mmCIF file of N, CA and C in Angstrom:
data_model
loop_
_atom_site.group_PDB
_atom_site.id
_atom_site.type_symbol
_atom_site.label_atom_id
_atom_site.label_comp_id
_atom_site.label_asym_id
_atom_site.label_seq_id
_atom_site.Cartn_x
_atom_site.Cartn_y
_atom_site.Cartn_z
ATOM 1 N N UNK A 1 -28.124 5.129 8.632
ATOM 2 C CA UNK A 1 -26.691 4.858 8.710
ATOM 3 C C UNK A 1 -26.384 3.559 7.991
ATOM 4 N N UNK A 2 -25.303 2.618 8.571
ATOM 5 C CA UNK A 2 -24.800 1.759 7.328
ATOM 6 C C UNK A 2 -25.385 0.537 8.099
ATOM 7 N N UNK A 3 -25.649 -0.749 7.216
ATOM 8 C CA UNK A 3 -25.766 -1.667 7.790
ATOM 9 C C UNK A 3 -24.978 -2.424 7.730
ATOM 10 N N UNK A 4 -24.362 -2.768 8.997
ATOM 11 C CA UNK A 4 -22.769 -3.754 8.863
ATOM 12 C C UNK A 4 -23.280 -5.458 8.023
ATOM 13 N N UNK A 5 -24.252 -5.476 7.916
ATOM 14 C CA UNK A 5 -24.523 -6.982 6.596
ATOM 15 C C UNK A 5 -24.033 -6.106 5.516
ATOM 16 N N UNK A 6 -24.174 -5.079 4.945
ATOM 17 C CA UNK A 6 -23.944 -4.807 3.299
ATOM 18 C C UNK A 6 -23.333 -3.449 3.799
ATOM 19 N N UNK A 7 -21.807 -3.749 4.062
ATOM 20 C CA UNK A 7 -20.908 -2.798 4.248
ATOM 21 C C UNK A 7 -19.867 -2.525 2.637
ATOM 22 N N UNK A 8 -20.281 -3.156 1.354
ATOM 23 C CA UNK A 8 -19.784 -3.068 0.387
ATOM 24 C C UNK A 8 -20.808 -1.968 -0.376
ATOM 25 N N UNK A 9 -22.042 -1.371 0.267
ATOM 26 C CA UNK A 9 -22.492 -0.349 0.065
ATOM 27 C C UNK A 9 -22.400 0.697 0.903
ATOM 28 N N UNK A 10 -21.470 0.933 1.024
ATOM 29 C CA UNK A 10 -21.317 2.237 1.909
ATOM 30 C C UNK A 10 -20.291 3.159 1.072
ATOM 31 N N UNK A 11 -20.430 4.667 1.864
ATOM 32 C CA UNK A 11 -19.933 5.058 0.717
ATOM 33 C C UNK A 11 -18.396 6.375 1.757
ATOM 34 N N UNK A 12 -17.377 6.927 1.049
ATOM 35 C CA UNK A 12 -16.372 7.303 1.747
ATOM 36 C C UNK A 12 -17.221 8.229 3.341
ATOM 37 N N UNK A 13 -18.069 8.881 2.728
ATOM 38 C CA UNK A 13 -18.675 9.522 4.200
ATOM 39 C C UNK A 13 -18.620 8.980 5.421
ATOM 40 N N UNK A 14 -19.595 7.856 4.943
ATOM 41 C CA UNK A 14 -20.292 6.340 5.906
ATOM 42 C C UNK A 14 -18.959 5.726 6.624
ATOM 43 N N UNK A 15 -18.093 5.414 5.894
ATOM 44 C CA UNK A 15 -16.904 4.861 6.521
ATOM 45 C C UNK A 15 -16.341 5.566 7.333
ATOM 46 N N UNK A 16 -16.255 6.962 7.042
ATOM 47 C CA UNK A 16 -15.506 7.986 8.136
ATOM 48 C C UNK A 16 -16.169 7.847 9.466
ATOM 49 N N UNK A 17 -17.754 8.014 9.364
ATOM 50 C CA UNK A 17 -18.717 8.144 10.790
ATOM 51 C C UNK A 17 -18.188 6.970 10.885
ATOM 52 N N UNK A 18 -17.728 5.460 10.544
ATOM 53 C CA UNK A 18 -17.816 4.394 11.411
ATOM 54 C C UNK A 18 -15.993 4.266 12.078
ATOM 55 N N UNK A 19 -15.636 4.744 11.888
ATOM 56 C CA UNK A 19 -14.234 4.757 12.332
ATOM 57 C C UNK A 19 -14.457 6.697 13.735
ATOM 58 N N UNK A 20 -14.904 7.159 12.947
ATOM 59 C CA UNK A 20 -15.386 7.997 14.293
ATOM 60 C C UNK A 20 -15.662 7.200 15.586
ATOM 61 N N UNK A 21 -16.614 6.634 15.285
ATOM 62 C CA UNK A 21 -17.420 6.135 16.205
ATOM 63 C C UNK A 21 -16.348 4.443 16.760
ATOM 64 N N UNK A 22 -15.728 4.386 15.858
ATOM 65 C CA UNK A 22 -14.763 3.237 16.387
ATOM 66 C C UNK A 22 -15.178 2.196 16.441
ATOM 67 N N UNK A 23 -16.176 1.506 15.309
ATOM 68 C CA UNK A 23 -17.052 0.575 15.218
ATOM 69 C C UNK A 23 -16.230 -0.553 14.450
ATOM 70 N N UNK A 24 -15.237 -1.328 15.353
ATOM 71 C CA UNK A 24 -14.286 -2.182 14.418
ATOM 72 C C UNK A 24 -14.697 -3.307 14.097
ATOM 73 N N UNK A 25 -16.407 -3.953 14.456
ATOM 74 C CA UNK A 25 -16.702 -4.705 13.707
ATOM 75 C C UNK A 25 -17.136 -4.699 12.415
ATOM 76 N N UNK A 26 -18.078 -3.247 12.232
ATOM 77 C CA UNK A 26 -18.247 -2.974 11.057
ATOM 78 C C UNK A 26 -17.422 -2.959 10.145
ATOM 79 N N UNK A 27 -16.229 -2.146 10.591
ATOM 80 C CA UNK A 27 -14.985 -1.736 9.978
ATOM 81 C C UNK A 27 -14.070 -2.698 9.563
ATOM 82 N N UNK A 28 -14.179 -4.056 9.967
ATOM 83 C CA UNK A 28 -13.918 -5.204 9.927
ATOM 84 C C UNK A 28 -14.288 -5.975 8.635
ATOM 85 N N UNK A 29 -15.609 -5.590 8.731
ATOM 86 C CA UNK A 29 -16.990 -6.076 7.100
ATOM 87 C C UNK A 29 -16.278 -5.419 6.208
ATOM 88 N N UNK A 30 -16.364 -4.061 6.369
ATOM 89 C CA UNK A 30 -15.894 -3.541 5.070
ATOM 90 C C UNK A 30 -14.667 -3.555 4.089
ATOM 91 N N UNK A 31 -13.716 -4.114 5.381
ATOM 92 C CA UNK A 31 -12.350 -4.264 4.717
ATOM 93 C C UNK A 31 -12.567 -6.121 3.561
ATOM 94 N N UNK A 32 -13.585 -6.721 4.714
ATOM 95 C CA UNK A 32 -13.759 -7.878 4.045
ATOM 96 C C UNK A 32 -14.908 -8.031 2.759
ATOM 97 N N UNK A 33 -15.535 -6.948 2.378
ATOM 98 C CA UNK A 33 -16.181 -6.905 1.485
ATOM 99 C C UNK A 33 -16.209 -5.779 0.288
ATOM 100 N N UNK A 34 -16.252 -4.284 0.769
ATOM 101 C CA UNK A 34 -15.812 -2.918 -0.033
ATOM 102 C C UNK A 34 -14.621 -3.788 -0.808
ATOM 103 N N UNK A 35 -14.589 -3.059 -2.106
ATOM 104 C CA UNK A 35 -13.121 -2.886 -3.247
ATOM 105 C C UNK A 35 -12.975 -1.127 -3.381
ATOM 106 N N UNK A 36 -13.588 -0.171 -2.736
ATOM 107 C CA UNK A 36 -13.377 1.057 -3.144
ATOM 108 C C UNK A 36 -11.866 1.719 -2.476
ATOM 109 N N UNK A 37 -11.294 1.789 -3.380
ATOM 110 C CA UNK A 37 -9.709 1.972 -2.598
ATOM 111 C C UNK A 37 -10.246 3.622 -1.476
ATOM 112 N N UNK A 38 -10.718 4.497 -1.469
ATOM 113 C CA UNK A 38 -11.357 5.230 -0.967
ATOM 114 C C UNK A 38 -11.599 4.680 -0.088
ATOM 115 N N UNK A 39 -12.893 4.068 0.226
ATOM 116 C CA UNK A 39 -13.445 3.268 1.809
ATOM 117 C C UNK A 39 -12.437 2.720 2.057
ATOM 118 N N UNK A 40 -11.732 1.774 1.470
ATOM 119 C CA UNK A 40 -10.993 0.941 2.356
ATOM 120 C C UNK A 40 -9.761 1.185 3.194
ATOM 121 N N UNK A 41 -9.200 2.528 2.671
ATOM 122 C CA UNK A 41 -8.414 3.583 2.675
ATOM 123 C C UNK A 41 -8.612 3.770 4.437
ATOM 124 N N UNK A 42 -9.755 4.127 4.668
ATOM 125 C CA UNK A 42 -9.905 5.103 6.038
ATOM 126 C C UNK A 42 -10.374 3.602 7.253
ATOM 127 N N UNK A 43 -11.058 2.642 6.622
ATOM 128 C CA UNK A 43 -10.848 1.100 7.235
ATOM 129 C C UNK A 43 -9.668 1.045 7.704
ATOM 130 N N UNK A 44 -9.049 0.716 6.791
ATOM 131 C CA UNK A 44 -7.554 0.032 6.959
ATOM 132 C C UNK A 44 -6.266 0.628 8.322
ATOM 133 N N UNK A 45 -6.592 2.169 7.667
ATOM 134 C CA UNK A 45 -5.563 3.027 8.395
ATOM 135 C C UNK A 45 -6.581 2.594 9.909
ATOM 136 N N UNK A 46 -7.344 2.731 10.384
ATOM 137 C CA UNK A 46 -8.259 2.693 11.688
ATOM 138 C C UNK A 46 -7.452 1.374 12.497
ATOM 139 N N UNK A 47 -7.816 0.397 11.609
ATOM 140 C CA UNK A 47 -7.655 -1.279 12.251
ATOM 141 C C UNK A 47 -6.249 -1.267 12.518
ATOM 142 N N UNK A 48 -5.287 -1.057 11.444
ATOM 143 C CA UNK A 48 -3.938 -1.250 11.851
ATOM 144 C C UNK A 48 -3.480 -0.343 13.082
ATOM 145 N N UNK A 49 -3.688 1.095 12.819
ATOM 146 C CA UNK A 49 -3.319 1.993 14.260
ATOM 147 C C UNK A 49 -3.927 1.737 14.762
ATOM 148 N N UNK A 50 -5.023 0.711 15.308
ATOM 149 C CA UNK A 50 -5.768 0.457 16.516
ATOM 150 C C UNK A 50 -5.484 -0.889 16.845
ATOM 151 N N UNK A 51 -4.418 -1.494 15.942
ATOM 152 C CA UNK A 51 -3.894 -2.462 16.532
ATOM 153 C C UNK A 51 -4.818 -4.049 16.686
ATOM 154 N N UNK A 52 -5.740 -3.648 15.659
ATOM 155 C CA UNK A 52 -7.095 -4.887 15.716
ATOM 156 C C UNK A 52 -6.473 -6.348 15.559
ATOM 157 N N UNK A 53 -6.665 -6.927 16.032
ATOM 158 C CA UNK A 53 -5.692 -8.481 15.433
ATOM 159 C C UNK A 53 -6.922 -9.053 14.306
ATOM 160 N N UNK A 54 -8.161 -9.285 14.944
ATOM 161 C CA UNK A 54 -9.283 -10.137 14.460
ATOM 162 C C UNK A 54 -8.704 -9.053 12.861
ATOM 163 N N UNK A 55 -8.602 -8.224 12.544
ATOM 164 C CA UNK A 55 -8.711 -7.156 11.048
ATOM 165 C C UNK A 55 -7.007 -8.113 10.084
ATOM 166 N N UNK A 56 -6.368 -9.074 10.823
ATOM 167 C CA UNK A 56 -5.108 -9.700 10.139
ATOM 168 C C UNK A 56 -5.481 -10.388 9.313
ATOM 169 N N UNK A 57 -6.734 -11.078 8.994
ATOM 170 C CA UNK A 57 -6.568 -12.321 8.081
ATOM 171 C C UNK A 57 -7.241 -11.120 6.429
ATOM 172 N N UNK A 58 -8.786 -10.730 7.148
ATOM 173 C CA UNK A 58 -9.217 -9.871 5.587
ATOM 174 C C UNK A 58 -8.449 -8.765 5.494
ATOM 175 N N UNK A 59 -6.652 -8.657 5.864
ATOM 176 C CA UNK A 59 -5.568 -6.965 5.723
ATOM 177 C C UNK A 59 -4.932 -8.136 4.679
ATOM 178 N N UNK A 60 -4.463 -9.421 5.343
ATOM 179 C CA UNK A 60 -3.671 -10.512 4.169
ATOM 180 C C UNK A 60 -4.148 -10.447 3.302
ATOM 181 N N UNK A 61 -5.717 -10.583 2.816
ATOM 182 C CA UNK A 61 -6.387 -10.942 1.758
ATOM 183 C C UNK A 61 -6.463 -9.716 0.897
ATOM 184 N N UNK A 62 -6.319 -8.587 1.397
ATOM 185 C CA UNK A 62 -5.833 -7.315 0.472
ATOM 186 C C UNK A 62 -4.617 -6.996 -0.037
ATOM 187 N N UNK A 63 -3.715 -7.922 0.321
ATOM 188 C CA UNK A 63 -2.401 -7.899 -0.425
ATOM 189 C C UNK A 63 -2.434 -7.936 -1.474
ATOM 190 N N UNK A 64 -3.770 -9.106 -1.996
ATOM 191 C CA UNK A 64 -3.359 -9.282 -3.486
ATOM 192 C C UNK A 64 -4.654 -8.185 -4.090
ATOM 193 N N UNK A 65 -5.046 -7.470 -3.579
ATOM 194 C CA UNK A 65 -5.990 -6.386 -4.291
ATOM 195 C C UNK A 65 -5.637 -5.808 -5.562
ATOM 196 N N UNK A 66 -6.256 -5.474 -6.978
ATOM 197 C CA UNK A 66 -5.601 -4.565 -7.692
ATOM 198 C C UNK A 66 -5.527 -3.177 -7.306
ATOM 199 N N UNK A 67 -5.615 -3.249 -6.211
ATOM 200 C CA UNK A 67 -5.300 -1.583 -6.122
ATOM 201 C C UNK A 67 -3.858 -1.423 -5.343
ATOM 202 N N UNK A 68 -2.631 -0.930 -5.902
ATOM 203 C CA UNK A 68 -1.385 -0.478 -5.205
ATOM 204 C C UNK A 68 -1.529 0.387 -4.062
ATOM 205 N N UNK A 69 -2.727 0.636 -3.780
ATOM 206 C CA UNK A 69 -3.048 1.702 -2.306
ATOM 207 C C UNK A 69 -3.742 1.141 -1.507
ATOM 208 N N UNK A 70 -4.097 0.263 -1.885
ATOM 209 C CA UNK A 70 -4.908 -0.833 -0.918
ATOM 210 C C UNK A 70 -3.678 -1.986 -0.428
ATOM 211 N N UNK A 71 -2.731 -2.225 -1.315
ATOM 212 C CA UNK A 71 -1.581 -3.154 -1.032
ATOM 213 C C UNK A 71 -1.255 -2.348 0.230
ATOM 214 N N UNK A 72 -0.792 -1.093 -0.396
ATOM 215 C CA UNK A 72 -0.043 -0.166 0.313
ATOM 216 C C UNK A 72 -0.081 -0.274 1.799
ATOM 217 N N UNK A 73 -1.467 -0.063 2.357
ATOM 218 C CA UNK A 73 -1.985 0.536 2.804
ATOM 219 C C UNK A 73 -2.142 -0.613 3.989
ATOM 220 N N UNK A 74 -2.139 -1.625 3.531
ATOM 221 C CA UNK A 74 -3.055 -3.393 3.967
ATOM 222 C C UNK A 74 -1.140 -3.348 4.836
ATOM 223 N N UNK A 75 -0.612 -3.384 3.892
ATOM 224 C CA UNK A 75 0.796 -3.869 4.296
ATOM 225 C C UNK A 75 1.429 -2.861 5.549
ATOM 226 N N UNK A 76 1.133 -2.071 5.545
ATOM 227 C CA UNK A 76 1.285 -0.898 6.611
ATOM 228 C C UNK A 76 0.837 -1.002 7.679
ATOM 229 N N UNK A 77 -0.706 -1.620 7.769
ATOM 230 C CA UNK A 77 -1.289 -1.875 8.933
ATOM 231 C C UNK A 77 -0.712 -3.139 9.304
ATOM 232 N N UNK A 78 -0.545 -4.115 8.838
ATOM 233 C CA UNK A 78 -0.142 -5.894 9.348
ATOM 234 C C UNK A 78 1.016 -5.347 10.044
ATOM 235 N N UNK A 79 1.957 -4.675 9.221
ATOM 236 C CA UNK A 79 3.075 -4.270 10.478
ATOM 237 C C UNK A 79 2.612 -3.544 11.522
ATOM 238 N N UNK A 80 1.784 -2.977 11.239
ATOM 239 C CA UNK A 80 1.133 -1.707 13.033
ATOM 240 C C UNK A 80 0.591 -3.026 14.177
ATOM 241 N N UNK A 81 -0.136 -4.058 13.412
ATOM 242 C CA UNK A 81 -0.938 -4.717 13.950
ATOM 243 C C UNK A 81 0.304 -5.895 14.939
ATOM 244 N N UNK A 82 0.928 -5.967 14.082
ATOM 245 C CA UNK A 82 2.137 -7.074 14.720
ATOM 246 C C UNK A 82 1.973 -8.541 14.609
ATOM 247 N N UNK A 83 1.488 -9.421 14.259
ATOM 248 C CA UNK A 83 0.847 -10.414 14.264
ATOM 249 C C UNK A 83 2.010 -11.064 13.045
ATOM 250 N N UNK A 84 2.700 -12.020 13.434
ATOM 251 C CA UNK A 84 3.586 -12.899 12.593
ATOM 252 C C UNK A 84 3.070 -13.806 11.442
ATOM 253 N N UNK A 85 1.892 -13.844 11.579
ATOM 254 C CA UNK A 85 1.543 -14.392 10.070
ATOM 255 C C UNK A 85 1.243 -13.852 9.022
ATOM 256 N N UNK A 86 1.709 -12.462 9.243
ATOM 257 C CA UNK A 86 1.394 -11.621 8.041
ATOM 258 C C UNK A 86 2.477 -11.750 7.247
ATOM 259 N N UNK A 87 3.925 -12.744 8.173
ATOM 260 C CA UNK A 87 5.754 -12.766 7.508
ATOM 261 C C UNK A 87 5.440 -12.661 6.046
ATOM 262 N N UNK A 88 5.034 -14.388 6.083
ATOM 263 C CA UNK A 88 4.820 -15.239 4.958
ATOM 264 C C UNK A 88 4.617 -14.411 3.530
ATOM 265 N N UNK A 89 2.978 -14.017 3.467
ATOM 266 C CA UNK A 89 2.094 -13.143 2.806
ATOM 267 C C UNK A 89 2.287 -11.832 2.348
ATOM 268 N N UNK A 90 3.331 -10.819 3.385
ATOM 269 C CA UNK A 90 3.971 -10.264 3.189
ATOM 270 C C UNK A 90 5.483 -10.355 2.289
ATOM 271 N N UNK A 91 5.815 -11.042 2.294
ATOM 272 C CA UNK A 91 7.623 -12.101 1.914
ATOM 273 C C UNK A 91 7.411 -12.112 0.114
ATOM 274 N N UNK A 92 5.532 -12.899 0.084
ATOM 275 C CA UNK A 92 5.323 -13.309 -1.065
ATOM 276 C C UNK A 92 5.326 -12.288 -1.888
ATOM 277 N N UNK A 93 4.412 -11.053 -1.224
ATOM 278 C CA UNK A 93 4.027 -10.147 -2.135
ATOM 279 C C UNK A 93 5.400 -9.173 -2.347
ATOM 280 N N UNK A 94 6.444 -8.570 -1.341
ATOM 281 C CA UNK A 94 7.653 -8.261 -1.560
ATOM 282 C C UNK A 94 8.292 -9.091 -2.921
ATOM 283 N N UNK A 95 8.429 -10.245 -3.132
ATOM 284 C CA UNK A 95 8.847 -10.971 -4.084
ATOM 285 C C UNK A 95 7.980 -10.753 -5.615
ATOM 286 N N UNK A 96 7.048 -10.108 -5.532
ATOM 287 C CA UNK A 96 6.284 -10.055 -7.134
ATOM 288 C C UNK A 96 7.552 -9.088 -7.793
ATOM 289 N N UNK A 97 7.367 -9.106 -8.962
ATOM 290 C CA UNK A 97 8.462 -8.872 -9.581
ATOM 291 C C UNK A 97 7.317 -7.244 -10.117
ATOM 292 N N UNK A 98 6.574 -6.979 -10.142
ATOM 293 C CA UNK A 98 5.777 -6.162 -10.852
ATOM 294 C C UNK A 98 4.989 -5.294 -9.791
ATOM 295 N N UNK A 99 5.503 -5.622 -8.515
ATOM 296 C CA UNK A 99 5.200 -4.248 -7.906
ATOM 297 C C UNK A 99 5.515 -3.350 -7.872
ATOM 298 N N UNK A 100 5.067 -2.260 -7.239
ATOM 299 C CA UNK A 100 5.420 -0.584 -7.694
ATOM 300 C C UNK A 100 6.113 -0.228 -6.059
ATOM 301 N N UNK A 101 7.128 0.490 -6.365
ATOM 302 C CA UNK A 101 8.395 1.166 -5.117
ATOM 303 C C UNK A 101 7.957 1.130 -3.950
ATOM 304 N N UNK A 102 6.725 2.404 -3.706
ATOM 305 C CA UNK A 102 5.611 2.563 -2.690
ATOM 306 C C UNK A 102 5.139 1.177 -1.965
ATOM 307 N N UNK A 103 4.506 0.492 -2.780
ATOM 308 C CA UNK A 103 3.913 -0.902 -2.220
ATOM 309 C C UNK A 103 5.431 -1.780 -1.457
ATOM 310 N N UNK A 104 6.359 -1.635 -2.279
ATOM 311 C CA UNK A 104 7.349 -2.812 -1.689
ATOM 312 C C UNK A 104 8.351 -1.780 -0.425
ATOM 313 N N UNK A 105 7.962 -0.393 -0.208
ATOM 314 C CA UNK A 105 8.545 0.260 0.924
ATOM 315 C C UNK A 105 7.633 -0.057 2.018
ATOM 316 N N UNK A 106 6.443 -0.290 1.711
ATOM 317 C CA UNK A 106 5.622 -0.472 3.254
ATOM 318 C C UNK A 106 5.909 -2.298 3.323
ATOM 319 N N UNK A 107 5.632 -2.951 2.512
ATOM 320 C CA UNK A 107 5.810 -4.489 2.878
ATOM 321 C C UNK A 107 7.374 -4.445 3.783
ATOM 322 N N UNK A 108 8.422 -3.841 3.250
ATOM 323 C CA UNK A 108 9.761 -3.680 3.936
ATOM 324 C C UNK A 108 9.616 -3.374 5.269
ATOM 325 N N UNK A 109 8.694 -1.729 5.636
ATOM 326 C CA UNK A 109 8.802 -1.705 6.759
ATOM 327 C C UNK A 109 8.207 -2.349 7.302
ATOM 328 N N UNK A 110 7.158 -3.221 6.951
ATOM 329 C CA UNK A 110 6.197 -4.300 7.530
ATOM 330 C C UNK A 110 6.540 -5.181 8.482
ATOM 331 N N UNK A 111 7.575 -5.674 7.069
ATOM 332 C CA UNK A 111 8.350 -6.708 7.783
ATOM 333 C C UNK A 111 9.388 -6.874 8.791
ATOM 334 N N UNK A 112 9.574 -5.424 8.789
ATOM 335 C CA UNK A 112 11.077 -5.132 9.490
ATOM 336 C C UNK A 112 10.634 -5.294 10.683
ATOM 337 N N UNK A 113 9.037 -4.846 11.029
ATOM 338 C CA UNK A 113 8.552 -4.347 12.659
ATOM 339 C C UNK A 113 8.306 -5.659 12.834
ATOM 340 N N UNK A 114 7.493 -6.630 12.051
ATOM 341 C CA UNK A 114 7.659 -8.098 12.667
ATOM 342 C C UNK A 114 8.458 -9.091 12.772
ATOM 343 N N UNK A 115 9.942 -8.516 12.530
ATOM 344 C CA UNK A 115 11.073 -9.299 12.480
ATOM 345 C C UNK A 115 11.101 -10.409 11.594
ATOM 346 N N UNK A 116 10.533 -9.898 10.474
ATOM 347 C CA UNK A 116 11.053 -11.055 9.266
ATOM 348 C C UNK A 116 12.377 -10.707 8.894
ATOM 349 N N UNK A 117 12.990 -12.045 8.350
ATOM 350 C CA UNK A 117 14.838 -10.949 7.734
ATOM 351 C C UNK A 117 14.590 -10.812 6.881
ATOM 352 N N UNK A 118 13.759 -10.820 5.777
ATOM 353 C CA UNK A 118 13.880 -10.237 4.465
ATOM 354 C C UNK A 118 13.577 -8.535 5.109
ATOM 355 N N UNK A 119 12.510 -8.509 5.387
ATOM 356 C CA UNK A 119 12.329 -6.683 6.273
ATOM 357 C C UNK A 119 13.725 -6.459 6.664
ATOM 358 N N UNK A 120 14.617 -6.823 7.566
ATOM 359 C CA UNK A 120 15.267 -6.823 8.212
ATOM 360 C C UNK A 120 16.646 -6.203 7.799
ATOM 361 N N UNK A 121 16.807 -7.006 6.567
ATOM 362 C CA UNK A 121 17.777 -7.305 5.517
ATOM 363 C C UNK A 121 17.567 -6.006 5.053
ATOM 364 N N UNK A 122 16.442 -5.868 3.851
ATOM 365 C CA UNK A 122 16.621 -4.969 2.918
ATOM 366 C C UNK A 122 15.976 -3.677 3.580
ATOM 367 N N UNK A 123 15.589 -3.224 4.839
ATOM 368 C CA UNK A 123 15.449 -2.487 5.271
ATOM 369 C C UNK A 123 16.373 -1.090 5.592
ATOM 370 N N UNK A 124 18.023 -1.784 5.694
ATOM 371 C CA UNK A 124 19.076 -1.734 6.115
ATOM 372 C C UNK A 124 19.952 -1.137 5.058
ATOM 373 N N UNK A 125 19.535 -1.779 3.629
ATOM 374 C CA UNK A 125 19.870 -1.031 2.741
ATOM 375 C C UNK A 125 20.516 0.260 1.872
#
């Protein structure tokens, strides 16, 4: 099975059994180490609907990922998760001028669930 030290070798299978099994420390590694928009994909969705807090700081640090499905995806959970320091980080990345629709609809609803007013605001829209 996987070893949660070198969770940036694991592969979409491996990630599924560890979210089966509900292993959110592992699942934790991988978000903080994997770049496979795939793995991080079935990470991400786990931690946020499970409401992980410790999973808020390496979900921020995927904001700035090049992958628009990993933004996506990162930004979706910080709002599931609830945790107010995602406002900020969230606010910033809403503000890139070169994001894509998708990415800046989940930062919106992101923000809306943690009561930022920019969420709030353009949510309303």
């Amino acid at each position: 099975m996987v070893n949660p030290k070198y969770p940036q070798e694991i592969n979409h299978s491996q990630v599924l059994k560890l979210v089966e099994k509900e292993d959110v420390e592992s699942l934790i590694a991988v978000v903080k180490t994997n770049r496979s928009p795939a793995v991080l994909k079935h990470a991400i969705l786990f931690l946020g609907g499970s409401k992980v807090k410790e999973a808020v700081e390496p979900l921020i640090v995927l904001l700035s990922s090049d992958f628009a499905s990993v933004r996506h995806y990162s930004a979706w959970a910080l709002g599931q998760i609830g945790d107010k320091k995602a406002i900020d980080p969230l606010s910033t990345l809403l503000n890139q001028i070169k994001e894509n629709d998708l990415v800046r609809e989940a930062v919106i609803k992101a923000l809306a669930e943690l009561g930022g007013d920019e969420g709030n605001d353009l949510f309303e829209i």
